[in-house]
Coordinates of C-alpha atoms in Angstrom, one line a residue:
D1 CA 196.9 38.0 57.3
L2 CA 195.1 36.3 54.5
V3 CA 198.1 36.4 52.2
K4 CA 201.0 36.2 54.8
I5 CA 199.4 33.6 57.1
A6 CA 196.5 31.7 55.7
L7 CA 197.4 31.4 52.0
D8 CA 201.1 31.0 52.7
S9 CA 200.3 27.9 54.8
V10 CA 198.2 26.5 51.9
F11 CA 200.9 27.0 49.3
K12 CA 203.4 25.2 51.6
Q13 CA 201.2 22.0 51.7
T14 CA 202.9 18.7 51.0
Y15 CA 199.8 17.8 48.9
Q16 CA 199.6 20.3 46.1
N17 CA 196.6 19.2 44.0
F18 CA 194.2 21.9 45.3
E19 CA 192.2 25.0 44.3
V20 CA 191.6 28.0 46.5
V21 CA 188.3 29.8 46.6
V22 CA 188.5 33.1 48.6
V23 CA 185.2 34.9 49.3
G24 CA 185.3 38.4 50.6
D25 CA 182.5 39.5 53.0
N26 CA 182.0 42.7 51.0
C27 CA 185.7 43.7 51.3
T28 CA 186.4 47.3 50.8
D29 CA 190.2 47.1 51.1
D30 CA 192.9 45.9 48.7
T31 CA 192.2 42.1 49.2
E32 CA 191.5 41.5 45.5
R33 CA 194.6 43.4 44.4
R34 CA 196.8 41.4 46.8
I35 CA 195.4 38.1 45.6
K36 CA 195.9 39.0 42.0
A37 CA 199.5 39.9 42.7
L38 CA 200.2 36.3 43.7
R39 CA 199.7 35.4 40.0
D40 CA 198.5 31.9 40.9
K41 CA 195.8 30.4 38.7
R42 CA 194.6 28.1 41.4
I43 CA 193.0 31.0 43.3
V44 CA 189.5 32.3 42.6
F45 CA 188.4 35.4 44.4
I46 CA 184.7 36.5 44.8
N47 CA 183.6 39.5 46.7
L48 CA 180.0 39.5 48.1
P49 CA 178.0 42.6 47.1
N50 CA 176.6 42.9 50.7
R51 CA 177.9 42.0 54.1
G52 CA 175.8 39.7 56.3
P53 CA 173.0 40.1 57.3
Y54 CA 174.3 39.7 60.8
P55 CA 172.6 40.3 64.2
D56 CA 173.6 43.5 66.0
D57 CA 174.6 41.8 69.2
T58 CA 178.4 41.2 69.4
T59 CA 178.3 37.6 70.6
K60 CA 175.5 36.6 68.2
R61 CA 177.3 38.2 65.3
W62 CA 180.5 36.3 66.2
M63 CA 178.5 33.0 66.1
V64 CA 177.4 33.5 62.5
A65 CA 179.9 35.9 60.9
G66 CA 181.2 34.7 57.6
A67 CA 178.6 32.1 57.0
P68 CA 177.3 33.4 53.6
G69 CA 180.8 33.4 52.2
V70 CA 181.6 29.9 53.4
D71 CA 178.5 28.4 51.9
L72 CA 179.2 30.2 48.6
A73 CA 182.8 29.0 48.5
A74 CA 181.7 25.4 49.2
S75 CA 179.1 25.6 46.5
I76 CA 181.5 26.6 43.7
A77 CA 184.5 24.4 44.7
K78 CA 185.3 21.8 42.1
G79 CA 187.3 19.3 44.1
V80 CA 186.0 16.1 45.7
W81 CA 187.1 17.3 49.1
I82 CA 186.7 20.6 50.9
A83 CA 188.8 22.1 53.6
R84 CA 188.1 25.5 55.2
L85 CA 190.5 28.1 56.5
D86 CA 189.9 31.5 58.0
D87 CA 191.9 34.5 56.8
D88 CA 194.1 34.7 60.0
D89 CA 194.7 31.1 60.7
A90 CA 197.1 28.5 59.3
W91 CA 197.3 24.9 58.3
A92 CA 200.2 22.6 59.3
P93 CA 202.3 21.7 56.2
D94 CA 200.7 18.2 56.0
H95 CA 197.1 19.2 56.8
L96 CA 195.7 18.1 53.4
E97 CA 197.9 15.1 53.0
K98 CA 197.2 13.7 56.5
L99 CA 193.5 14.3 56.5
L100 CA 193.0 12.9 53.0
K101 CA 194.9 9.7 54.0
L102 CA 192.8 9.4 57.1
A103 CA 189.6 9.8 55.1
L104 CA 190.6 7.2 52.5
D105 CA 192.0 4.7 55.1
T106 CA 188.8 4.9 57.2
K107 CA 186.4 5.4 54.3
S108 CA 185.1 8.4 56.1
E109 CA 183.1 11.3 54.6
F110 CA 184.2 13.8 57.3
V111 CA 187.6 13.8 59.1
Y112 CA 189.4 16.2 61.4
G113 CA 192.5 16.7 63.5
A114 CA 193.6 18.6 66.5
L115 CA 194.2 22.4 66.4
E116 CA 196.5 24.6 68.4
R117 CA 194.6 27.7 69.5
R118 CA 196.9 30.5 70.5
N119 CA 195.7 33.6 72.4
V120 CA 197.3 36.4 70.4
I121 CA 197.2 38.7 73.4
T122 CA 198.8 36.5 76.1
G123 CA 200.6 34.0 73.8
E124 CA 199.1 31.1 75.7
S125 CA 197.9 28.2 73.7
H126 CA 195.9 25.0 74.2
L127 CA 194.8 22.0 72.1
V128 CA 191.4 21.9 70.5
Y129 CA 190.5 18.3 70.1
D130 CA 188.3 15.5 71.2
E131 CA 188.1 12.0 69.7
K132 CA 184.4 12.5 69.2
P133 CA 183.0 15.8 68.0
S134 CA 182.1 17.9 71.0
F135 CA 181.2 21.6 71.6
G136 CA 184.4 23.7 71.8
Q137 CA 186.7 20.8 70.9
I138 CA 186.4 20.9 67.1
S139 CA 186.6 23.6 64.4
F140 CA 186.2 23.5 60.7
Q141 CA 189.8 24.9 60.4
G142 CA 190.9 21.3 61.1
V143 CA 188.3 19.5 59.0
L144 CA 188.3 17.8 55.5
Y145 CA 184.9 16.7 54.2
M146 CA 183.5 15.3 51.0
R147 CA 181.9 17.9 48.6
I148 CA 178.8 15.7 48.3
L149 CA 177.9 16.9 51.8
N150 CA 177.3 20.4 50.5
F151 CA 173.6 20.0 50.9
F152 CA 174.4 20.8 54.6
H153 CA 174.5 24.6 54.8
Y154 CA 175.5 26.9 57.6
D155 CA 172.4 28.0 59.6
Q156 CA 172.8 31.8 59.8
Q157 CA 170.3 31.8 62.7
S158 CA 172.2 29.2 64.8
Y159 CA 172.7 32.0 67.3
L160 CA 169.1 31.5 68.3
M161 CA 170.2 28.1 69.7
E162 CA 173.4 29.8 71.2
E163 CA 175.5 27.8 68.8
P164 CA 178.3 29.0 66.5
T165 CA 177.6 28.0 62.9
D166 CA 180.7 25.6 62.9
W167 CA 179.4 23.5 65.8
N168 CA 175.8 23.7 64.7
L169 CA 176.7 22.3 61.2
I170 CA 179.0 19.6 62.6
R171 CA 176.4 18.5 65.2
R172 CA 173.8 18.2 62.4
M173 CA 176.2 16.2 60.2
V174 CA 177.0 13.7 62.9
A175 CA 173.4 13.4 64.0
S176 CA 172.5 12.6 60.3
G177 CA 174.9 9.6 60.3
V178 CA 177.8 11.1 58.4
R179 CA 180.8 8.8 58.7
Y180 CA 183.7 10.5 60.5
A181 CA 187.2 9.8 61.9
S182 CA 189.7 11.9 63.8
T183 CA 193.4 12.2 64.6
P184 CA 195.0 13.8 67.7
D185 CA 197.8 15.1 65.4
V186 CA 197.9 18.8 65.1
V187 CA 196.8 19.8 61.6
G188 CA 196.5 23.6 62.0
H189 CA 196.7 26.7 64.2
I190 CA 194.0 29.2 65.2
N191 CA 195.1 32.7 66.1
W192 CA 192.5 33.7 68.7
I193 CA 191.6 37.2 69.8
P194 CA 189.6 37.0 73.1
N195 CA 186.4 38.9 73.2
T196 CA 185.3 39.6 76.8
S197 CA 181.7 40.0 75.6
K198 CA 181.5 36.4 74.4
K199 CA 179.7 33.9 76.6
H200 CA 181.9 30.9 77.3
R201 CA 180.7 27.5 78.4

């Protein structure tokens, strides 16, 4: 999925001035070999020596999984702007171009667009978007933000507040006065596998 879905959507961007930092959460498969096979110097791959630590509870683990890797990738990225993408999701072809233009036009430090979330079991999909950041209606898959905001880190214990790390970080950014703007245009697609053990609200 990382190569065929996520990275493929990155390489098809209308805006091509980017670098890709891939962090493995203690990968034990052939991820590194597959990335090297692409022979693209814009890609950096780092594999964490340990996974987590994550809570044992399934729902709590879902809330914070991947946080160490995301923070590491953001800390070593060299660009002025950072955009995140999970290994099984995809950007729209104009994701970077559209969000960068929105950021520059509005002088915003944090911008985001709508995402289409598709249930991979049923095929049903719905839009993830709200004009103002709100719980469940925004995801970092549709975000572009300035690298200078890297002093905001994922809280790996956000599950104690029953908040996924994405929303917890966005909430803290907005509360701190980070300038943001949004567009209802779809900038990406989330492939969602429902987990009946998750608490939905």
